C-alpha positions as YAML, in Angstrom:
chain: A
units: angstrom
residues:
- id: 1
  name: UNK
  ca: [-20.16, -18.04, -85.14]
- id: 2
  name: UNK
  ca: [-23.62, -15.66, -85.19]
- id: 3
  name: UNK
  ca: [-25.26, -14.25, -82.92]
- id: 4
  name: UNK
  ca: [-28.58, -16.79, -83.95]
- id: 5
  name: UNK
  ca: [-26.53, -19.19, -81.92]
- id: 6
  name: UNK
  ca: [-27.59, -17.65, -78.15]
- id: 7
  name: UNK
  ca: [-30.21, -15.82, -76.93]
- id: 8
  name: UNK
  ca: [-29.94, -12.35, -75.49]
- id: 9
  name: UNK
  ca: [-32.31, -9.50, -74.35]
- id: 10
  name: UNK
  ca: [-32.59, -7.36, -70.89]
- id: 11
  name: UNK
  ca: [-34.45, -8.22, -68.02]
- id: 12
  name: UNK
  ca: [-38.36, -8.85, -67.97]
- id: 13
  name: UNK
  ca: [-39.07, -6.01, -66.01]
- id: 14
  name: UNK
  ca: [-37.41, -3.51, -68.66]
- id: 15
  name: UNK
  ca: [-34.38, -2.91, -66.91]
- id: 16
  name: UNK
  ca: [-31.51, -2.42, -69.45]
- id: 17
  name: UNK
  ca: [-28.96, -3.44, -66.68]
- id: 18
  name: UNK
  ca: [-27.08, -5.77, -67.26]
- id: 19
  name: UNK
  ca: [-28.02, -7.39, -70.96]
- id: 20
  name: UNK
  ca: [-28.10, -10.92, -70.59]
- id: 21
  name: UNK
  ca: [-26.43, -13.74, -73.12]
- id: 22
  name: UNK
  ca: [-27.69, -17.33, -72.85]
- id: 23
  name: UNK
  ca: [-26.77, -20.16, -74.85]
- id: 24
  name: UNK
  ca: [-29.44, -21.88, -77.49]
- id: 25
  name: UNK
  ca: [-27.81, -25.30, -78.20]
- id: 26
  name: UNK
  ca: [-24.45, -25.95, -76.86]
- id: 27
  name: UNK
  ca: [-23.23, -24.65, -73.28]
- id: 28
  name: UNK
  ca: [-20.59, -25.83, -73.46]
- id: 29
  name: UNK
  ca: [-17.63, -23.62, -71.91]
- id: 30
  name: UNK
  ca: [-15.67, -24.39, -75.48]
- id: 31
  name: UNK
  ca: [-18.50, -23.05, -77.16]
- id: 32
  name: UNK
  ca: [-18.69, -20.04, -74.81]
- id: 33
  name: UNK
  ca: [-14.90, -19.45, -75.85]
- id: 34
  name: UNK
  ca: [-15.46, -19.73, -79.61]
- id: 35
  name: UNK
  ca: [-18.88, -17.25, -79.38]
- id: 36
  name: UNK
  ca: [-16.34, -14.70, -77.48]
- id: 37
  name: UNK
  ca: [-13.64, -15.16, -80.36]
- id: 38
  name: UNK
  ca: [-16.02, -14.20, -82.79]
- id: 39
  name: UNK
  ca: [-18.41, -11.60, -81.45]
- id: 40
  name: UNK
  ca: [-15.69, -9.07, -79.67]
- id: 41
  name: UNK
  ca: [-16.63, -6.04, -81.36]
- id: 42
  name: UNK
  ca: [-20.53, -7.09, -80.73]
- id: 43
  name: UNK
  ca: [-19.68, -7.81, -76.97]
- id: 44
  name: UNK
  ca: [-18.03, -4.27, -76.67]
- id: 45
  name: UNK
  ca: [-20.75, -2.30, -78.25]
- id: 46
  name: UNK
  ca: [-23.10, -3.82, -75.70]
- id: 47
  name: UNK
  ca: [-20.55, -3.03, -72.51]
- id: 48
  name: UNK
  ca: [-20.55, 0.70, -73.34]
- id: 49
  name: UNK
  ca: [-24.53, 0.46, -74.55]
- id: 50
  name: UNK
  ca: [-25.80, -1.55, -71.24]
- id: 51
  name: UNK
  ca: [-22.47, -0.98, -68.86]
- id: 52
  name: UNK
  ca: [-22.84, -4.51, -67.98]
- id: 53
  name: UNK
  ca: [-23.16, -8.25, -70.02]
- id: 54
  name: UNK
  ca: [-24.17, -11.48, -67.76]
- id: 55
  name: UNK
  ca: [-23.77, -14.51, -69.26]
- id: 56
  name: UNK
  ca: [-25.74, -17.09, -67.36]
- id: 57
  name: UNK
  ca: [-26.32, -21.17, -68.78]
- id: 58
  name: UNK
  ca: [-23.06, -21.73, -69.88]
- id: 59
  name: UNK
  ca: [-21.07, -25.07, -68.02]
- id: 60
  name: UNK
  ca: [-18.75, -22.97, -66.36]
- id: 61
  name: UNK
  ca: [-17.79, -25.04, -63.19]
- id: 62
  name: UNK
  ca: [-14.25, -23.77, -61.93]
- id: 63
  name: UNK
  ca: [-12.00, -20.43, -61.64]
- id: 64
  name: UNK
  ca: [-9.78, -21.98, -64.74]
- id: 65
  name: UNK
  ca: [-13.23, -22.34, -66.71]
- id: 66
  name: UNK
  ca: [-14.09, -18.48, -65.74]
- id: 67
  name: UNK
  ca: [-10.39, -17.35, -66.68]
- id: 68
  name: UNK
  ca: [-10.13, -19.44, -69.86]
- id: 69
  name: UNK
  ca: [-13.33, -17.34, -71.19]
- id: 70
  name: UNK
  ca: [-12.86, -13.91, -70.03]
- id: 71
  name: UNK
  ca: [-9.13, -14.68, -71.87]
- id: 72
  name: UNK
  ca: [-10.88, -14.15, -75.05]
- id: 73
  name: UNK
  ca: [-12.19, -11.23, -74.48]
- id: 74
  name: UNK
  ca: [-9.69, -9.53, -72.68]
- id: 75
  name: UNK
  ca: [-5.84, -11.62, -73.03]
- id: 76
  name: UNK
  ca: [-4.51, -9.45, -70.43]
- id: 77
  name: UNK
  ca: [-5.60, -9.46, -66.83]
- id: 78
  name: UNK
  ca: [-4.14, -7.73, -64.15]
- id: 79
  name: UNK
  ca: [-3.12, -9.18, -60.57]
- id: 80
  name: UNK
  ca: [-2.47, -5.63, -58.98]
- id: 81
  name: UNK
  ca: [-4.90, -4.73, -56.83]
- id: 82
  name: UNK
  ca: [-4.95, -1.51, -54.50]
- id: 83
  name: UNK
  ca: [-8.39, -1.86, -53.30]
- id: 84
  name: UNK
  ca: [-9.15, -2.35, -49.29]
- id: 85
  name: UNK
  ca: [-11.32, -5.46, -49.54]
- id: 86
  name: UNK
  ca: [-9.09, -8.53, -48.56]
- id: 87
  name: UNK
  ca: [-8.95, -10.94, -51.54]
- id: 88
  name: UNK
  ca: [-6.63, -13.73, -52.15]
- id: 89
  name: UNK
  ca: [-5.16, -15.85, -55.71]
- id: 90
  name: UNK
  ca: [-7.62, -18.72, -56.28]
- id: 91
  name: UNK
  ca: [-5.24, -21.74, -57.17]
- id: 92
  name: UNK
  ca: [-5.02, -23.42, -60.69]
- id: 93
  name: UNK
  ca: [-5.26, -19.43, -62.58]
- id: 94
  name: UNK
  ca: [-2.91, -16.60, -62.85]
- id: 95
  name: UNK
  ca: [-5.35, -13.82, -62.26]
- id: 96
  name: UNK
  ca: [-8.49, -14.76, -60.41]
- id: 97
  name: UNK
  ca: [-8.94, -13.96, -57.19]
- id: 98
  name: UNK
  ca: [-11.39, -14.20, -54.17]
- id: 99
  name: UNK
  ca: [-13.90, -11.30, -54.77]
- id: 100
  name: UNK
  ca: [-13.87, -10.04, -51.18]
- id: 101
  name: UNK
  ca: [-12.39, -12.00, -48.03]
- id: 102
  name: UNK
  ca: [-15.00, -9.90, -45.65]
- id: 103
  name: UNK
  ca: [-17.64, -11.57, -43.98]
- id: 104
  name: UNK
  ca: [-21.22, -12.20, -45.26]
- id: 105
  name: UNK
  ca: [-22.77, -9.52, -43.21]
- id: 106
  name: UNK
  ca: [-20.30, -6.55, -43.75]
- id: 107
  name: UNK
  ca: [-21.92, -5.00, -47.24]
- id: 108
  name: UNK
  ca: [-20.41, -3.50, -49.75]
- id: 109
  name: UNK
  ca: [-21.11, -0.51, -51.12]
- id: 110
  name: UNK
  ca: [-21.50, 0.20, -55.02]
- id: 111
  name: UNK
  ca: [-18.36, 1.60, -56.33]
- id: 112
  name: UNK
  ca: [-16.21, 1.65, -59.32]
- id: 113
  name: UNK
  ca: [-13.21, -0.45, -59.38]
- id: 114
  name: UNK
  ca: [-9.78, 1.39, -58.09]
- id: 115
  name: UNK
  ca: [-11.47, 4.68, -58.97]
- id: 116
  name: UNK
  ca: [-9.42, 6.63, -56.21]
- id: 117
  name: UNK
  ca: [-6.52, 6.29, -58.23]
- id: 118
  name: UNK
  ca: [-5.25, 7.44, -61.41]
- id: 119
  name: UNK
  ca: [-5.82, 4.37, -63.31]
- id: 120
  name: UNK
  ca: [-8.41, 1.86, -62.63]
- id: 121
  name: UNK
  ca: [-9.14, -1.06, -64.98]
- id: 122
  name: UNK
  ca: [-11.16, -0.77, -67.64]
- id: 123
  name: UNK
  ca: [-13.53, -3.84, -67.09]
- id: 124
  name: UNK
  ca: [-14.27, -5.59, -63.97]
- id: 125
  name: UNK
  ca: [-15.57, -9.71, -64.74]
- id: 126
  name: UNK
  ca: [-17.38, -11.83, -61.91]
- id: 127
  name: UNK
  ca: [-18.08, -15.60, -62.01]
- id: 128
  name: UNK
  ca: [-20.19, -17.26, -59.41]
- id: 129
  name: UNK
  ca: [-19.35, -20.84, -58.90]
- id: 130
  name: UNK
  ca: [-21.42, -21.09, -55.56]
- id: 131
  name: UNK
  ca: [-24.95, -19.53, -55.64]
- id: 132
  name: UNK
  ca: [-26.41, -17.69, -52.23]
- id: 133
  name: UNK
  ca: [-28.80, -19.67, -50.58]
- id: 134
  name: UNK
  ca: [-29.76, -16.67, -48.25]
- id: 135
  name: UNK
  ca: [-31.58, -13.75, -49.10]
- id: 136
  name: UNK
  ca: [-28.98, -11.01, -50.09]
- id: 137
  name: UNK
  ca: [-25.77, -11.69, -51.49]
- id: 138
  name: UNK
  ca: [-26.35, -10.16, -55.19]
- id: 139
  name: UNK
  ca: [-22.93, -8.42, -56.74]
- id: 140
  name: UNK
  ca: [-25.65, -5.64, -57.00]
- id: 141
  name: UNK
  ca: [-25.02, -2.61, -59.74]
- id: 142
  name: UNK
  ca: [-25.66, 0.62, -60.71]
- id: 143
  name: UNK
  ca: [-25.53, 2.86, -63.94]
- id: 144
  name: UNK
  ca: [-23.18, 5.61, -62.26]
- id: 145
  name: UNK
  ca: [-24.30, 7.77, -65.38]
- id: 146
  name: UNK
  ca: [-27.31, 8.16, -63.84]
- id: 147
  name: UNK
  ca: [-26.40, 8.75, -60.65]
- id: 148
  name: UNK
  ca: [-24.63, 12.00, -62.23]
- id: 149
  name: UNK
  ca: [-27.95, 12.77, -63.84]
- id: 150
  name: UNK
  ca: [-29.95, 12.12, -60.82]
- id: 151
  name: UNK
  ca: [-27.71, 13.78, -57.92]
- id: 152
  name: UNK
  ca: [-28.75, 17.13, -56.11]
- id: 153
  name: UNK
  ca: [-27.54, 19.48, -58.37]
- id: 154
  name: UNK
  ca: [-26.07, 21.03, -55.40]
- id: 155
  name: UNK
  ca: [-23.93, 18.55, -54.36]
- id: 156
  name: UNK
  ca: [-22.93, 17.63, -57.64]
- id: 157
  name: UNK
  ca: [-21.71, 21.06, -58.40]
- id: 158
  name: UNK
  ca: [-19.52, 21.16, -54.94]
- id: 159
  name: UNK
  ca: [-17.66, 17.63, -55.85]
- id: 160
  name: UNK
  ca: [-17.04, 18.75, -58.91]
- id: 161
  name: UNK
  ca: [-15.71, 21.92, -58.46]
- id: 162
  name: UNK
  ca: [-13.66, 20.60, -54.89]
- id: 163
  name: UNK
  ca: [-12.90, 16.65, -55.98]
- id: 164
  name: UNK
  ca: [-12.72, 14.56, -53.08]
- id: 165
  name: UNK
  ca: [-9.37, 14.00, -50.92]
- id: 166
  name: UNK
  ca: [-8.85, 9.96, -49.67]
- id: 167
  name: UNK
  ca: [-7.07, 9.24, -46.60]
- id: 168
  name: UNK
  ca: [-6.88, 5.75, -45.12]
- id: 169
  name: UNK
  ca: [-4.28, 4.11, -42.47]
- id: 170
  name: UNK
  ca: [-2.44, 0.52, -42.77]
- id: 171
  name: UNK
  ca: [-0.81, -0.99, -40.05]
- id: 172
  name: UNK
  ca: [2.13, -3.43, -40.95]
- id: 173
  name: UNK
  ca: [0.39, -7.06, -39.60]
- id: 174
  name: UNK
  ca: [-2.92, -5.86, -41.11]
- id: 175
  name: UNK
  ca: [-6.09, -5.60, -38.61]
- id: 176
  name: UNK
  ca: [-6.26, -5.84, -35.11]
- id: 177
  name: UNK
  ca: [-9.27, -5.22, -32.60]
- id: 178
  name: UNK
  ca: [-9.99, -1.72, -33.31]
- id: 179
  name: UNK
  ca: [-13.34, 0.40, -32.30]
- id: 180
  name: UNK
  ca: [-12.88, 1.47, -36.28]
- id: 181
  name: UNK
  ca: [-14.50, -0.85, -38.35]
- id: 182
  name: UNK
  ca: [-12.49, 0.35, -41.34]
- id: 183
  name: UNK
  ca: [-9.30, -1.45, -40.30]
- id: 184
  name: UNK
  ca: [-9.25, -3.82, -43.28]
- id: 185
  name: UNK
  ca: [-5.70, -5.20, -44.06]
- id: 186
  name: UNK
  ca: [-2.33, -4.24, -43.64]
- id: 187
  name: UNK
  ca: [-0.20, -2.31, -45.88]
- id: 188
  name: UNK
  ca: [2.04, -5.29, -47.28]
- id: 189
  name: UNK
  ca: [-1.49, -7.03, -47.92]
- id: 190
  name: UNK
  ca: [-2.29, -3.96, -50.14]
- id: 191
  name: UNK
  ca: [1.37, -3.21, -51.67]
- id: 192
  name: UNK
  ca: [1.99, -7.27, -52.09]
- id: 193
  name: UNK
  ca: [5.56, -6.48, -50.46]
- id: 194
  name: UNK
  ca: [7.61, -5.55, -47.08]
- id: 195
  name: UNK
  ca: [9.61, -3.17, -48.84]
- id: 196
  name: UNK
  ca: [8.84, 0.54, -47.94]
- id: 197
  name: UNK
  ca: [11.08, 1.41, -50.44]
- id: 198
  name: UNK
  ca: [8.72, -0.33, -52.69]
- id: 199
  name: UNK
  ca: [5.71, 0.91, -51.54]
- id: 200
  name: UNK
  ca: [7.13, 4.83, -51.82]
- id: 201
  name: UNK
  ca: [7.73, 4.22, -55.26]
- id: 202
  name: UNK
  ca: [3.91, 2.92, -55.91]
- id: 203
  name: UNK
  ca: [2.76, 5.96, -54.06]
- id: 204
  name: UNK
  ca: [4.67, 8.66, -55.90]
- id: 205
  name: UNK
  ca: [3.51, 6.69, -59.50]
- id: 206
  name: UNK
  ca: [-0.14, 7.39, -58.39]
- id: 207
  name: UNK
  ca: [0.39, 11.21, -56.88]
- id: 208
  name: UNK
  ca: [-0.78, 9.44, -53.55]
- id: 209
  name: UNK
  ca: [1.04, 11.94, -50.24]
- id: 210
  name: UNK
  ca: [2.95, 9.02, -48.02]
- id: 211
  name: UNK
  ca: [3.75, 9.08, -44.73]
- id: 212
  name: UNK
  ca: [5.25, 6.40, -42.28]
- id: 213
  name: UNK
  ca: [4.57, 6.39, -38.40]
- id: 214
  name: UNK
  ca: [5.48, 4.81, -35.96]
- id: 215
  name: UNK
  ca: [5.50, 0.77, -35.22]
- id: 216
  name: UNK
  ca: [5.61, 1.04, -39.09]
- id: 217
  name: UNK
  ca: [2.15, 2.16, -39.49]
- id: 218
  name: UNK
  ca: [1.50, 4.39, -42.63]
- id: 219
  name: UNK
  ca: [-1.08, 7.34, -43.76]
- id: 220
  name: UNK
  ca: [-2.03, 7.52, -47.85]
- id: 221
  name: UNK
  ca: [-3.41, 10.65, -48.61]
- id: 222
  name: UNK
  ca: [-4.58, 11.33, -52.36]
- id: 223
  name: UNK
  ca: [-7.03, 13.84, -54.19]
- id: 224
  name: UNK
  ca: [-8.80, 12.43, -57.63]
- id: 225
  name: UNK
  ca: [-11.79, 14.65, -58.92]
- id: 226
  name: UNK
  ca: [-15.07, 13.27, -58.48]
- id: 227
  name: UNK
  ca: [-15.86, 13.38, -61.76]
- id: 228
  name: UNK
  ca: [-14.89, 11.83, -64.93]
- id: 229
  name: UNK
  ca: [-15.55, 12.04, -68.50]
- id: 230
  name: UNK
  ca: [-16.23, 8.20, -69.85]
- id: 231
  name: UNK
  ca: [-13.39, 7.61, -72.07]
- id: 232
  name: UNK
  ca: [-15.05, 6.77, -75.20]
- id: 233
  name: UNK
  ca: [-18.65, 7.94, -74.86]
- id: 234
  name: UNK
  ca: [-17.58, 11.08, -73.72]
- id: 235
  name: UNK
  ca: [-20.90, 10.88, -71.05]
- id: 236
  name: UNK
  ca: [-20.18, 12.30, -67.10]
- id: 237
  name: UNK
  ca: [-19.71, 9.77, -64.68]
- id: 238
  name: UNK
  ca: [-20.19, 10.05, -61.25]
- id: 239
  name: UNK
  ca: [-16.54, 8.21, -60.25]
- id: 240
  name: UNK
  ca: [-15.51, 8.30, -56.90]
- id: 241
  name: UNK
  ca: [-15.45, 6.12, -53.76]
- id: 242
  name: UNK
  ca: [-16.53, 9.04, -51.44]
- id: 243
  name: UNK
  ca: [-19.03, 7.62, -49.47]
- id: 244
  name: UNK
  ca: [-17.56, 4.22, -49.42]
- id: 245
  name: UNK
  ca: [-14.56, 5.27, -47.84]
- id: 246
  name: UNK
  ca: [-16.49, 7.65, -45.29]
- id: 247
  name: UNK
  ca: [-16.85, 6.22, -41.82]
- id: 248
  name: UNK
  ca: [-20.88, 6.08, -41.94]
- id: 249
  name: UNK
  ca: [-20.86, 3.70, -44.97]
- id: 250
  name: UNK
  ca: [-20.95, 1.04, -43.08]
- id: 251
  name: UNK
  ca: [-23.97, 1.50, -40.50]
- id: 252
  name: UNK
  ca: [-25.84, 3.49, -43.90]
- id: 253
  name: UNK
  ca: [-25.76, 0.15, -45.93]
- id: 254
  name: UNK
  ca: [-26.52, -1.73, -43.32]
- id: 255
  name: UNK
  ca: [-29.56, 0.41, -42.78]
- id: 256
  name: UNK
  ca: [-30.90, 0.36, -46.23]
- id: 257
  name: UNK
  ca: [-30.17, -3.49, -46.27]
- id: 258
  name: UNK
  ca: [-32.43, -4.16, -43.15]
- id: 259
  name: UNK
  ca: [-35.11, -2.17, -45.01]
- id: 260
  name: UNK
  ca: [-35.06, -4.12, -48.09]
- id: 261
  name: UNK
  ca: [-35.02, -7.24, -46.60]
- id: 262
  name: UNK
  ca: [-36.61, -6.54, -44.15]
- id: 263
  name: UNK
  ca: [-34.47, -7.69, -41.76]
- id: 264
  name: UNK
  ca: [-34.87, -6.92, -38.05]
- id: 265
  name: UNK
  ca: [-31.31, -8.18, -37.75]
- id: 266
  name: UNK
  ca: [-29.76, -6.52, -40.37]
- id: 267
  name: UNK
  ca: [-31.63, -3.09, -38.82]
- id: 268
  name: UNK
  ca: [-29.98, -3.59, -34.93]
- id: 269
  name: UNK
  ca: [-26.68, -4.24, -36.65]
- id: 270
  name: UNK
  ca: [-27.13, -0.84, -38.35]
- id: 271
  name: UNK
  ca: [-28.06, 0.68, -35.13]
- id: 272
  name: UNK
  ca: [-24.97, -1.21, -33.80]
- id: 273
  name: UNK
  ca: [-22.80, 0.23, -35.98]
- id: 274
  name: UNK
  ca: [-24.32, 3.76, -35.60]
- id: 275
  name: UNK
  ca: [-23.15, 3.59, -31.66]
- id: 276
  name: UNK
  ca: [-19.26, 2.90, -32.96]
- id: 277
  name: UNK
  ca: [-19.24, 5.40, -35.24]
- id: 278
  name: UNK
  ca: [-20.37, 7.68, -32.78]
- id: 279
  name: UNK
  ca: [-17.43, 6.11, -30.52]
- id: 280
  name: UNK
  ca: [-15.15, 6.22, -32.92]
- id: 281
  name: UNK
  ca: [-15.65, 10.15, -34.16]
- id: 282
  name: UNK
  ca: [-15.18, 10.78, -30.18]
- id: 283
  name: UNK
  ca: [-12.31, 8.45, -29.63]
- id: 284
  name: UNK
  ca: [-10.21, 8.59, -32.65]
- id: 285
  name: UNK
  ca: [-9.26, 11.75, -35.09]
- id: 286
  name: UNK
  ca: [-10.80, 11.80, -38.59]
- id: 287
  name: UNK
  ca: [-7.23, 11.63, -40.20]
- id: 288
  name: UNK
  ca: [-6.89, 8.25, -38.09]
- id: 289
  name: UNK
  ca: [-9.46, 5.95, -39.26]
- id: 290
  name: UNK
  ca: [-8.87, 3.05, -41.67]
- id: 291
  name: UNK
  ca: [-10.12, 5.39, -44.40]
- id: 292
  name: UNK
  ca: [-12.29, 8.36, -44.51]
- id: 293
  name: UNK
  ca: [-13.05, 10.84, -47.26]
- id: 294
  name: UNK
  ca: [-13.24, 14.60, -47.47]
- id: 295
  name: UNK
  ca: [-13.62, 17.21, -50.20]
- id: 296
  name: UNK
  ca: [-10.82, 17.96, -52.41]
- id: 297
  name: UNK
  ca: [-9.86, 20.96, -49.81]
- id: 298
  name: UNK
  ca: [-9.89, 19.18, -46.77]
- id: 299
  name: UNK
  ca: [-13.69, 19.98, -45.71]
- id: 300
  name: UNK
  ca: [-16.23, 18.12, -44.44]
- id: 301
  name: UNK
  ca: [-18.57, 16.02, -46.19]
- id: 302
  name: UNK
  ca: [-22.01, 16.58, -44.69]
- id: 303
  name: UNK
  ca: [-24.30, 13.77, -43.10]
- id: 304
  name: UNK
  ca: [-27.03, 15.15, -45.83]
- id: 305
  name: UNK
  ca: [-25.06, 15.33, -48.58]
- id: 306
  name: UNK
  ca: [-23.90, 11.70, -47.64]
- id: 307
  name: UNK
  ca: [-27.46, 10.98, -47.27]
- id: 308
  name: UNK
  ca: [-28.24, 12.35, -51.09]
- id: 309
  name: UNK
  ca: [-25.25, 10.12, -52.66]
- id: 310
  name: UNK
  ca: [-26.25, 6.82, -51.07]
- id: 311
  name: UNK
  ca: [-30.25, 7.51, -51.55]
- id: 312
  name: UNK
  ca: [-29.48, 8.58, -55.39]
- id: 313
  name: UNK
  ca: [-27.11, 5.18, -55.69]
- id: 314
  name: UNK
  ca: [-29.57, 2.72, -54.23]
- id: 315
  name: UNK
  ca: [-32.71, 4.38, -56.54]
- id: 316
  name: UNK
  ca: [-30.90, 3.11, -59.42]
- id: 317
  name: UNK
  ca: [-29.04, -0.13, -58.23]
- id: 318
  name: UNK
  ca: [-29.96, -3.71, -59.73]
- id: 319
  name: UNK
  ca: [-29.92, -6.78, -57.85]
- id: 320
  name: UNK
  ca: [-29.69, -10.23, -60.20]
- id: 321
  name: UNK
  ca: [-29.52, -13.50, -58.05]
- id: 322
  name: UNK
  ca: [-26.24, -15.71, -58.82]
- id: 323
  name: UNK
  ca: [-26.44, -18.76, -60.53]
- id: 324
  name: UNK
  ca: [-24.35, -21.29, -61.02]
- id: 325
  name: UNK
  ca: [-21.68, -20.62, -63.77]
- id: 326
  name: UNK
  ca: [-22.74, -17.08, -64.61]
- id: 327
  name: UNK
  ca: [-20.51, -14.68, -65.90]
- id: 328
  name: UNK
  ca: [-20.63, -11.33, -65.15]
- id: 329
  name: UNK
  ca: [-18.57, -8.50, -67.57]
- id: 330
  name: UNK
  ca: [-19.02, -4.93, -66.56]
- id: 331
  name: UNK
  ca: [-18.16, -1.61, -68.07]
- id: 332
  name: UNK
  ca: [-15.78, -0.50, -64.99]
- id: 333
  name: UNK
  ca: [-15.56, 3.44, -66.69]
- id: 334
  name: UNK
  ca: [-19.89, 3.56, -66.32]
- id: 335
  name: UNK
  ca: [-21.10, 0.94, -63.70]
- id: 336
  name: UNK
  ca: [-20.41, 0.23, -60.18]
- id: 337
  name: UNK
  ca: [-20.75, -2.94, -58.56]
- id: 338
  name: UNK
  ca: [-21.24, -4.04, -54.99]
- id: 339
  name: UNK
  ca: [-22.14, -7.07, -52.47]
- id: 340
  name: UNK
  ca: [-25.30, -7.53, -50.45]
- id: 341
  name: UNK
  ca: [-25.00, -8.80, -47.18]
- id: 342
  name: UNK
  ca: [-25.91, -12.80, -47.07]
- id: 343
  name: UNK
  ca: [-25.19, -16.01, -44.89]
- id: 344
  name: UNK
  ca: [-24.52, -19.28, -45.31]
- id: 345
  name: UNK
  ca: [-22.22, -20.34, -48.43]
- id: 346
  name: UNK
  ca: [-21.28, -17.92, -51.45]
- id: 347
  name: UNK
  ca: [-18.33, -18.51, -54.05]
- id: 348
  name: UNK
  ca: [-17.95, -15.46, -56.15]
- id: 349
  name: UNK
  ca: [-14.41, -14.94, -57.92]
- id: 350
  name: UNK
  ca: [-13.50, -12.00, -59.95]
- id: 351
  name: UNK
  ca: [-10.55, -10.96, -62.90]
- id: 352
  name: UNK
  ca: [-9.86, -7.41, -64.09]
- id: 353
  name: UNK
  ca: [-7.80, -5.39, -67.03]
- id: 354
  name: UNK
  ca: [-4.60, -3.89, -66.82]
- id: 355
  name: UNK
  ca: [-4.62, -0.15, -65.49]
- id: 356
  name: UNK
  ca: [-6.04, 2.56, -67.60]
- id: 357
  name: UNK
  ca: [-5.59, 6.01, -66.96]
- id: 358
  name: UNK
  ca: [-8.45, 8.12, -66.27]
- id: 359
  name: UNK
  ca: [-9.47, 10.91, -69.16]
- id: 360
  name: UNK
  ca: [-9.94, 14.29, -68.20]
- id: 361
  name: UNK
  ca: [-12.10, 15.32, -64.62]
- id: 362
  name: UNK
  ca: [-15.50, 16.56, -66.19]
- id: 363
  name: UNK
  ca: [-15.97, 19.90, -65.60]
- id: 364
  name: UNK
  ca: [-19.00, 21.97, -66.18]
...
């Protein structure tokens, strides 16, 4: 099957990301499957090329439908997920899951799949089978390439010389009131068992410092550089989650949400969350939050140099409105992916590769 039999091309406004694929003659999801059988090597080219694929117009109608195609692309998918966002196993498929459990108005911020760890996946895939009615709600992205390009030199040169250090808290029955918004989930939520002995095993495979507390609380503690070389373009890619596991993500998100939407809302919520934050730093210890990030030596990561990483990230982000059926494939090694805040209904599901472990930090 040729390429003659869809359409593709980037976005009217120029913007390379993501390419999109849309079909000519036959939607059909069986003709979807067959395209993807025969146009692999094409479909890979364009990953690395663009970082990201949509395919949008095909009948895709249910979880099975989404897993059935990506399956063609990529046979093996991974179920292991160490990430904080609550998700959970969408019946009728193996490997699907919810893409985020948290509510519509808690954003989130652009990141790179499991890229505090040693080995992330090497492709993230979303499928929308509800659209946002509300404004908001795009699985927005970004070309972290050129967020290396375009960061203060500055701070670029400190993260890569100091990598960044993760620390983040579980409690055993998951999250309970807390003045810290970044009490997520529980640690057998994020392990998938009640077995410490279990979980100290994951930990030491990843180089991740464990320590239990008490009521059967734990602390994680790991240091990744901030840096990485993409592992078959060889480009620098800004790959960390430092400023979405900092404290101040949330209220800074929230802020440049209101802004674009203009959403008086959206902006008191920000202010809102500003005021906890504030509570929070006086109330609780840094080392005690949900998560929080520092530089690879334990220092402080500044308010401005926050400010620089999410004002650099948000000049190059893309926001694409769901449709119905679309199919979204994304180079997880270039291009970072996120959620706008929405209301109302949203169904977005999401599948990812096995592990892969990180090539060497860049370093310059």
């Amino acid at each position: 099957m040729s390429l003659q039999q869809v359409d593709y091309g980037i976005r009217e406004d120029g913007e390379p990301l993501p390419l999109f694929v849309r079909p000519k003659d036959d939607n059909s999801k069986q003709f979807l499957q067959r395209w993807l059988d025969n146009n692999k090597e094409w479909l890979e080219q364009k990953l690395l090329e663009h970082g990201a694929v949509m395919f949008r117009g095909f009948d895709i109608r249910c979880a099975a439908d989404f897993e059935a195609a990506v399956r063609r692309v990529q046979p093996e998918l991974s179920d292991e997920y160490r990430g904080t966002s609550p998700r959970r196993l969408i019946p009728g498929t193996e490997a699907v899951f919810s893409a985020s459990e948290l509510p519509g108005y808690y954003p989130i911020a652009q990141h790179i799949e499991m890229s505090q760890l040693p080995a992330p996946p090497r492709k993230v895939m979303f499928c929308c089978l509800d659209p946002p009615t509300s404004f908001g709600g795009e699985t927005s992205l970004c070309d972290f390439r050129k967020v290396y390009r375009d960061l203060d030199p500055e701070v670029r040169s400190k993260f890569q010389e100091k990598g960044v250090m993760y620390v983040k808290n579980y409690t055993r029955n998951g999250k309970k009131w807390s003045i810290d918004p970044t009490m997520l989930k529980g640690w057998e939520e994020l392990f998938g068992t009640t077995d410490k002995t279990v979980v100290d095993e994951e930990c030491r495979k990843s180089n991740i410092d464990i320590t239990w507390k008490d009521n059967d609380a734990v602390k994680l503690v790991n240091r990744e550089a901030a840096i990485q070389y993409h592992p078959e373009t060889n480009e620098p890619v800004w790959f960390n989650h430092v400023q979405v596991f900092h404290l101040t993500m949330l209220k800074d998100e929230l802020y440049r949400f209101s802004h674009r939407s203009k959403s008086f809302f959206f902006l008191l919520l920000s202010y809102l969350m500003a005021i906890i934050n504030w509570l929070a730093m006086t109330v609780v210890r840094h080392t005690e939050f949900g998560f929080y990030t520092f530089y690879g030596d334990g220092t402080e990561v500044t308010a401005s140099e926050l400010r620089s990483i999410g004002d650099t990230i948000w000049k190059n982000m893309v926001f694409n409105r769901w449709e119905m059926g679309d199919i979204l494939m994304i180079d997880n090694f270039s291009t970072s992916h996120g959620r706008q805040p929405y209301s109302g209904k949203r169904k977005v599901v999401v599948c990812w590769s096995p592990p892969c472990q990180k090539p060497k930090a860049y370093r310059q």
